[in-house]
Short mmCIF file of C-alpha atoms and ligand atoms in Angstrom, two decimals:
data_model
loop_
_atom_site.label_atom_id
_atom_site.label_comp_id
_atom_site.label_asym_id
_atom_site.label_seq_id
_atom_site.Cartn_x
_atom_site.Cartn_y
_atom_site.Cartn_z
CA MET A 194 94.65 124.48 106.94
CA SER A 195 98.30 124.95 107.78
CA ILE A 196 101.11 123.01 106.16
CA VAL A 197 103.24 121.18 108.73
CA VAL A 198 106.90 120.51 107.97
CA ALA A 199 109.33 118.69 110.29
CA PHE A 200 113.10 119.15 110.00
CA ALA A 201 115.03 116.11 111.11
CA ASN A 202 118.23 114.16 111.45
CA GLN A 203 119.01 112.17 114.57
CA LYS A 204 122.62 113.27 114.24
CA GLY A 205 123.36 116.29 116.42
CA GLY A 206 124.68 119.63 115.25
CA VAL A 207 124.02 119.25 111.52
CA GLY A 208 122.00 122.47 111.20
CA LYS A 209 118.36 121.53 111.87
CA THR A 210 117.68 124.54 114.10
CA THR A 211 119.63 126.88 111.80
CA THR A 212 117.54 125.69 108.86
CA VAL A 213 114.24 126.05 110.73
CA VAL A 214 115.09 129.58 111.91
CA ASN A 215 116.20 130.78 108.47
CA ILE A 216 113.29 129.16 106.63
CA ALA A 217 110.88 130.67 109.18
CA ARG A 218 112.44 134.09 108.51
CA ALA A 219 112.15 133.64 104.73
CA ALA A 220 108.56 132.45 105.17
CA ILE A 221 107.43 135.61 107.00
CA THR A 222 109.44 138.06 104.89
CA ASN A 223 109.62 136.82 101.27
CA HIS A 224 106.61 134.46 101.29
CA ARG A 225 104.50 136.66 103.61
CA LEU A 226 103.16 133.65 105.51
CA THR A 227 101.97 133.46 109.10
CA VAL A 228 104.28 130.96 110.75
CA LEU A 229 104.52 128.88 113.93
CA VAL A 230 107.78 127.23 114.96
CA ILE A 231 107.37 124.32 117.36
CA ASP A 232 110.53 123.62 119.32
CA ALA A 233 110.44 119.85 119.81
CA ASP A 234 113.94 119.69 121.27
CA PRO A 235 114.55 119.75 125.05
CA GLN A 236 117.80 121.62 124.28
CA GLY A 237 115.49 124.51 123.35
CA ASN A 238 117.79 126.07 120.76
CA ALA A 239 115.01 127.38 118.52
CA THR A 240 113.35 128.89 121.60
CA LYS A 241 116.66 130.49 122.59
CA VAL A 242 116.97 132.16 119.18
CA LEU A 243 113.34 133.10 118.54
CA ALA A 244 111.77 133.52 122.00
CA PRO A 245 114.69 134.01 124.42
CA ASN A 246 112.39 135.12 127.27
CA HIS A 247 110.61 131.78 127.24
CA GLN A 248 113.42 129.29 127.90
CA GLY A 249 113.38 126.37 130.34
CA SER A 250 110.50 125.26 132.53
CA LEU A 251 107.27 127.20 131.88
CA PRO A 252 103.59 126.95 132.92
CA HIS A 253 102.79 126.39 129.22
CA SER A 254 105.21 124.86 126.70
CA LEU A 255 105.37 121.92 124.31
CA ALA A 256 105.99 119.78 127.41
CA THR A 257 102.59 120.72 128.86
CA VAL A 258 100.92 120.41 125.44
CA ILE A 259 101.93 116.80 124.73
CA GLY A 260 102.89 115.45 128.17
CA ARG A 261 100.94 112.70 129.89
CA THR A 262 99.26 115.21 132.16
CA ALA A 263 98.77 117.64 129.28
CA HIS A 264 96.84 120.69 130.33
CA SER A 265 97.76 123.38 127.79
CA PRO A 266 96.00 123.93 124.49
CA ILE A 267 98.77 124.64 121.97
CA SER A 268 97.30 128.13 121.43
CA THR A 269 98.05 128.92 125.09
CA ALA A 270 101.61 127.66 124.81
CA ALA A 271 102.38 129.67 121.63
CA VAL A 272 104.14 132.99 122.23
CA ALA A 273 104.92 135.85 119.86
CA SER A 274 108.53 136.06 118.68
CA ASP A 275 110.35 139.33 118.02
CA TRP A 276 109.62 138.85 114.31
CA THR A 277 106.19 139.97 113.12
CA GLY A 278 104.19 137.04 111.77
CA LEU A 279 106.11 134.39 113.70
CA ASP A 280 104.98 132.62 116.88
CA VAL A 281 106.88 129.96 118.79
CA VAL A 282 105.86 127.05 120.98
CA PRO A 283 108.76 126.93 123.46
CA SER A 284 110.12 123.49 124.26
CA GLY A 285 109.96 123.64 128.06
CA GLY A 286 113.53 122.37 128.39
CA ASP A 287 113.94 119.41 130.75
CA ASP A 288 110.15 119.27 131.21
CA LEU A 289 109.94 118.22 127.55
CA ALA A 290 112.56 115.49 128.01
CA ASN A 291 110.58 114.18 131.00
CA ALA A 292 107.27 114.45 129.13
CA ALA A 293 108.73 112.44 126.22
CA GLN A 294 110.00 109.81 128.64
CA ASP A 295 106.54 109.58 130.26
CA LEU A 296 104.90 109.00 126.88
CA VAL A 297 106.88 105.78 126.48
CA THR A 298 104.76 104.09 129.15
CA MET A 299 101.41 105.26 127.75
CA THR A 300 99.28 102.53 126.29
CA ALA A 301 97.66 104.24 123.29
CA GLY A 302 97.76 107.44 121.29
CA ARG A 303 101.21 108.56 122.37
CA GLU A 304 102.48 109.13 118.80
CA SER A 305 99.55 111.39 117.92
CA ARG A 306 99.57 113.86 120.79
CA LEU A 307 101.21 116.67 118.82
CA LYS A 308 99.05 115.98 115.76
CA LYS A 309 95.92 116.23 117.89
CA ALA A 310 97.14 119.43 119.58
CA ILE A 311 97.89 121.07 116.22
CA THR A 312 94.34 120.61 114.92
CA GLU A 313 93.25 123.37 117.34
CA ILE A 314 95.37 126.01 115.57
CA SER A 315 95.57 124.72 112.02
CA ASP A 316 93.45 127.60 110.70
CA ARG A 317 95.61 130.18 112.47
CA TYR A 318 98.93 129.61 110.68
CA ASP A 319 99.86 129.10 107.01
CA LEU A 320 102.97 127.15 107.91
CA ILE A 321 104.08 125.19 110.98
CA LEU A 322 107.76 124.24 111.22
CA ILE A 323 108.87 121.62 113.75
CA ASP A 324 112.49 121.64 114.94
CA CYS A 325 113.26 118.02 115.86
CA PRO A 326 115.83 116.91 118.44
CA PRO A 327 118.85 114.74 117.53
CA SER A 328 117.10 111.49 118.50
CA LEU A 329 114.48 109.04 117.27
CA ASP A 330 112.32 108.88 120.39
CA GLN A 331 108.72 109.97 121.04
CA LEU A 332 109.46 113.61 120.13
CA PRO A 333 110.45 113.07 116.48
CA ILE A 334 107.84 110.31 116.26
CA ASN A 335 105.18 112.84 117.33
CA ALA A 336 106.62 115.37 114.86
CA PHE A 337 106.62 112.86 111.96
CA THR A 338 103.08 111.80 112.80
CA ALA A 339 101.89 115.42 112.79
CA ALA A 340 103.77 116.48 109.65
CA ASP A 341 102.65 116.71 106.04
CA ALA A 342 106.28 116.63 104.98
CA LEU A 343 109.72 115.96 106.32
CA VAL A 344 112.88 117.80 105.35
CA LEU A 345 116.14 115.99 105.94
CA VAL A 346 118.95 118.29 107.08
CA ALA A 347 122.36 116.75 106.56
CA GLU A 348 125.99 117.62 106.44
CA LEU A 349 128.67 115.92 104.37
CA GLY A 350 131.60 113.85 105.57
CA GLN A 351 132.71 110.46 106.72
CA PHE A 352 130.20 110.06 109.56
CA ALA A 353 127.42 112.15 108.09
CA LEU A 354 125.51 109.28 106.52
CA ASP A 355 125.79 107.03 109.58
CA GLY A 356 122.37 106.57 111.09
CA LEU A 357 120.52 107.82 108.04
CA ASP A 358 119.18 104.30 107.51
CA ARG A 359 117.66 104.30 111.00
CA LEU A 360 115.93 107.60 110.32
CA LEU A 361 114.58 106.29 107.03
CA ASP A 362 113.41 103.08 108.75
CA THR A 363 111.57 105.21 111.32
CA VAL A 364 109.91 107.19 108.52
CA GLU A 365 108.78 103.93 106.91
CA VAL A 366 107.24 102.74 110.19
CA ILE A 367 105.46 106.09 110.61
CA GLN A 368 104.15 105.84 107.04
CA GLU A 369 102.86 102.35 107.75
CA TYR A 370 101.23 102.98 111.13
CA THR A 371 100.58 106.61 112.02
CA ASN A 372 100.93 108.88 108.99
CA PRO A 373 100.62 107.31 105.52
CA GLU A 374 100.82 110.79 103.92
CA LEU A 375 104.30 111.57 105.28
CA THR A 376 106.78 112.30 102.50
CA ILE A 377 110.43 113.30 102.63
CA VAL A 378 110.15 116.31 100.34
CA ALA A 379 113.74 117.54 100.36
CA ALA A 380 117.26 117.15 101.69
CA ILE A 381 119.08 120.34 102.62
CA ILE A 382 122.84 120.05 102.84
CA ASN A 383 124.43 122.35 105.40
CA ASP A 384 127.91 123.43 106.45
CA VAL A 385 129.67 122.60 103.19
CA GLN A 386 133.25 123.60 102.50
CA LYS A 387 134.50 123.85 98.94
CA THR A 388 136.95 120.94 98.73
CA LYS A 389 137.36 117.93 96.43
CA ARG A 390 136.55 115.70 99.41
CA MET A 391 133.17 117.43 99.72
CA ASP A 392 132.42 116.71 96.05
CA TYR A 393 133.02 113.02 96.84
CA TRP A 394 130.72 113.06 99.89
CA MET A 395 128.05 114.98 97.95
CA ARG A 396 128.04 112.14 95.37
CA GLU A 397 127.84 109.57 98.19
CA LEU A 398 124.85 111.37 99.72
CA ARG A 399 123.05 111.69 96.40
CA ASP A 400 123.71 107.96 95.81
CA SER A 401 122.27 106.87 99.14
CA ILE A 402 119.20 109.07 98.73
CA ALA A 403 118.70 107.96 95.13
CA HIS A 404 118.12 104.39 96.34
CA LEU A 405 115.02 105.31 98.31
CA PRO A 406 111.65 104.06 97.01
CA GLU A 407 110.61 107.73 96.47
CA PRO A 408 113.49 109.92 95.25
CA VAL A 409 114.30 112.83 97.58
CA PRO A 410 115.40 116.05 95.85
CA VAL A 411 118.66 117.47 97.20
CA LEU A 412 118.12 121.24 97.19
CA ASP A 413 120.73 123.36 95.43
CA PRO A 414 122.90 125.18 96.21
CA PRO A 415 123.99 123.62 99.54
CA VAL A 416 124.63 125.98 102.47
CA GLN A 417 128.32 126.76 102.87
CA ARG A 418 130.12 126.96 106.19
CA ALA A 419 130.18 130.64 107.15
CA THR A 420 130.70 132.33 110.50
CA PHE A 421 128.00 134.94 109.84
CA ILE A 422 125.35 132.20 109.87
CA ALA A 423 126.12 131.33 113.50
CA GLU A 424 126.62 134.99 114.43
CA ALA A 425 123.29 136.13 112.96
CA GLN A 426 121.54 133.28 114.76
CA GLU A 427 123.22 133.98 118.10
CA SER A 428 122.13 137.62 117.92
CA GLY A 429 118.56 136.72 116.93
CA GLN A 430 118.80 138.47 113.56
CA GLY A 431 117.48 137.20 110.26
CA LEU A 432 120.03 136.86 107.44
CA ASP A 433 118.16 139.64 105.61
CA MET A 434 118.88 141.92 108.59
CA TRP A 435 122.58 141.06 108.83
CA GLY A 436 123.67 143.72 106.34
CA THR A 437 126.06 141.83 104.04
CA VAL A 438 125.52 140.72 100.46
CA LYS A 439 126.44 137.11 101.30
CA ALA A 440 123.85 137.00 104.08
CA ARG A 441 121.16 138.47 101.80
CA VAL A 442 121.99 135.93 99.08
CA LEU A 443 121.71 133.09 101.60
CA HIS A 444 118.39 134.50 102.86
CA GLN A 445 117.13 134.29 99.28
CA THR A 446 118.44 130.69 99.07
CA TYR A 447 116.32 129.77 102.10
CA ALA A 448 113.32 131.49 100.48
CA ASP A 449 113.96 129.39 97.35
CA TYR A 450 114.25 126.23 99.46
CA LEU A 451 110.81 127.02 100.89
CA THR A 452 109.38 127.52 97.40
CA SER A 453 110.67 124.04 96.42
CA ILE A 454 109.36 122.45 99.63
CA LEU A 455 105.88 123.97 99.20
CA GLN A 456 105.83 122.99 95.52
CA SER A 457 106.76 119.36 96.36
CA ILE A 458 103.99 119.21 98.95
CA LYS A 459 101.49 120.61 96.43
CA ASN A 460 102.62 118.14 93.74
CA GLY A 461 102.20 115.28 96.23
CA GLU A 462 98.68 116.43 97.12
CA ASN A 463 97.74 116.65 93.44
CA ARG A 464 99.14 113.16 92.86
CA ASN A 465 97.11 111.80 95.80
CA ASP A 466 93.95 113.55 94.56
CA SER A 467 94.31 112.05 91.08
CA GLU A 468 94.78 108.58 92.60
CA VAL A 469 91.47 108.83 94.50
N1 LIG B 30 126.50 126.61 107.62
C1 LIG B 30 126.97 126.92 108.83
N2 LIG B 30 128.09 127.66 108.97
C2 LIG B 30 128.56 127.97 110.20
N3 LIG B 30 128.00 127.60 111.36
C3 LIG B 30 126.86 126.87 111.29
C4 LIG B 30 126.29 126.50 110.04
N4 LIG B 30 125.16 125.77 110.28
C5 LIG B 30 125.04 125.70 111.62
N5 LIG B 30 126.06 126.35 112.24
C6 LIG B 30 126.28 126.44 113.68
O1 LIG B 30 126.55 125.10 114.13
C7 LIG B 30 125.91 124.85 115.37
C8 LIG B 30 124.94 123.67 115.22
O2 LIG B 30 123.89 124.06 114.34
P1 LIG B 30 122.36 123.75 114.72
O3 LIG B 30 122.10 124.10 116.13
O4 LIG B 30 121.52 124.39 113.68
O5 LIG B 30 122.34 122.17 114.53
P2 LIG B 30 121.22 121.14 114.99
O6 LIG B 30 121.18 120.03 114.00
O7 LIG B 30 119.96 121.85 115.26
O8 LIG B 30 121.83 120.64 116.37
P3 LIG B 30 121.10 119.70 117.46
O9 LIG B 30 121.06 118.34 116.87
O10 LIG B 30 121.99 119.79 118.68
O11 LIG B 30 119.74 120.28 117.67
C9 LIG B 30 125.24 126.15 115.78
O12 LIG B 30 126.08 126.86 116.63
C10 LIG B 30 125.06 126.89 114.44
O13 LIG B 30 125.05 128.30 114.62
MG1 LIG B 31 118.75 121.88 116.97
#
């Protein structure tokens, strides 16, 4: 059975796709896992980085897997990336936005379409990573319903925490109605600059997360702002391929993040087992 992890924040541009791409890379290299990235964002940024020949409207994509007139098994939509051990379900671009819109008018089962689709391939991958869009519509709802765990990707700053409450409310609703097992296993802080102001915002973030019913670990160290991160991503290279010490160190940080995430999921499963 694969482990399914969704990466989310309804705020745009905080580093969700960057985190998914780099954790996927660490998963296939350091952890030696077989990985599927599902691009659940009509912007298609994960597709652009990992499967650039499969952008936009396609005969088979996430849009045709979960759309109202769904006709693609997810195994048909998955394509090989340039990285050995990593497949991608391309988003389908605008088709995915339209498919999500169509789901709104469905009477039943709309939240579970991705979950149902994933069951077909759950013995094929060790790890499935879902890159969520910056919204709280049917796409993240499908992702949260399908996921074993959710990783919050956040940046620091005056507006960074705005909207976090809405995301957490959505998670609570999902836990109540469609996925009682969903846990926020970690917060990854991205794009940090070393200033006193950042220390202040880091404390604010830790404070707001500390008040949740289940404490969410903030993974250390946070990811600094660095041009090579964007450059490596734009050129489709893993940080381990980039050729600088800083990039290799950051690659290891993402591998360590994945170790923590997998450990938290395992601890949660053990806790649930002992409660039965
Ligand atoms: N730590 C960082 N240092 C420098 N650039 C970064 C860093 N993290 C992300 N970026 C760049 O910032 C931009 C936004 O990042 P990314 O696409 O990962 O965010 P996102 O949360 O997925 O955005 P969206 O909500 O639009 O999907 C990208 O161009 C990315 O390369
Ligand atoms: Mg993104």
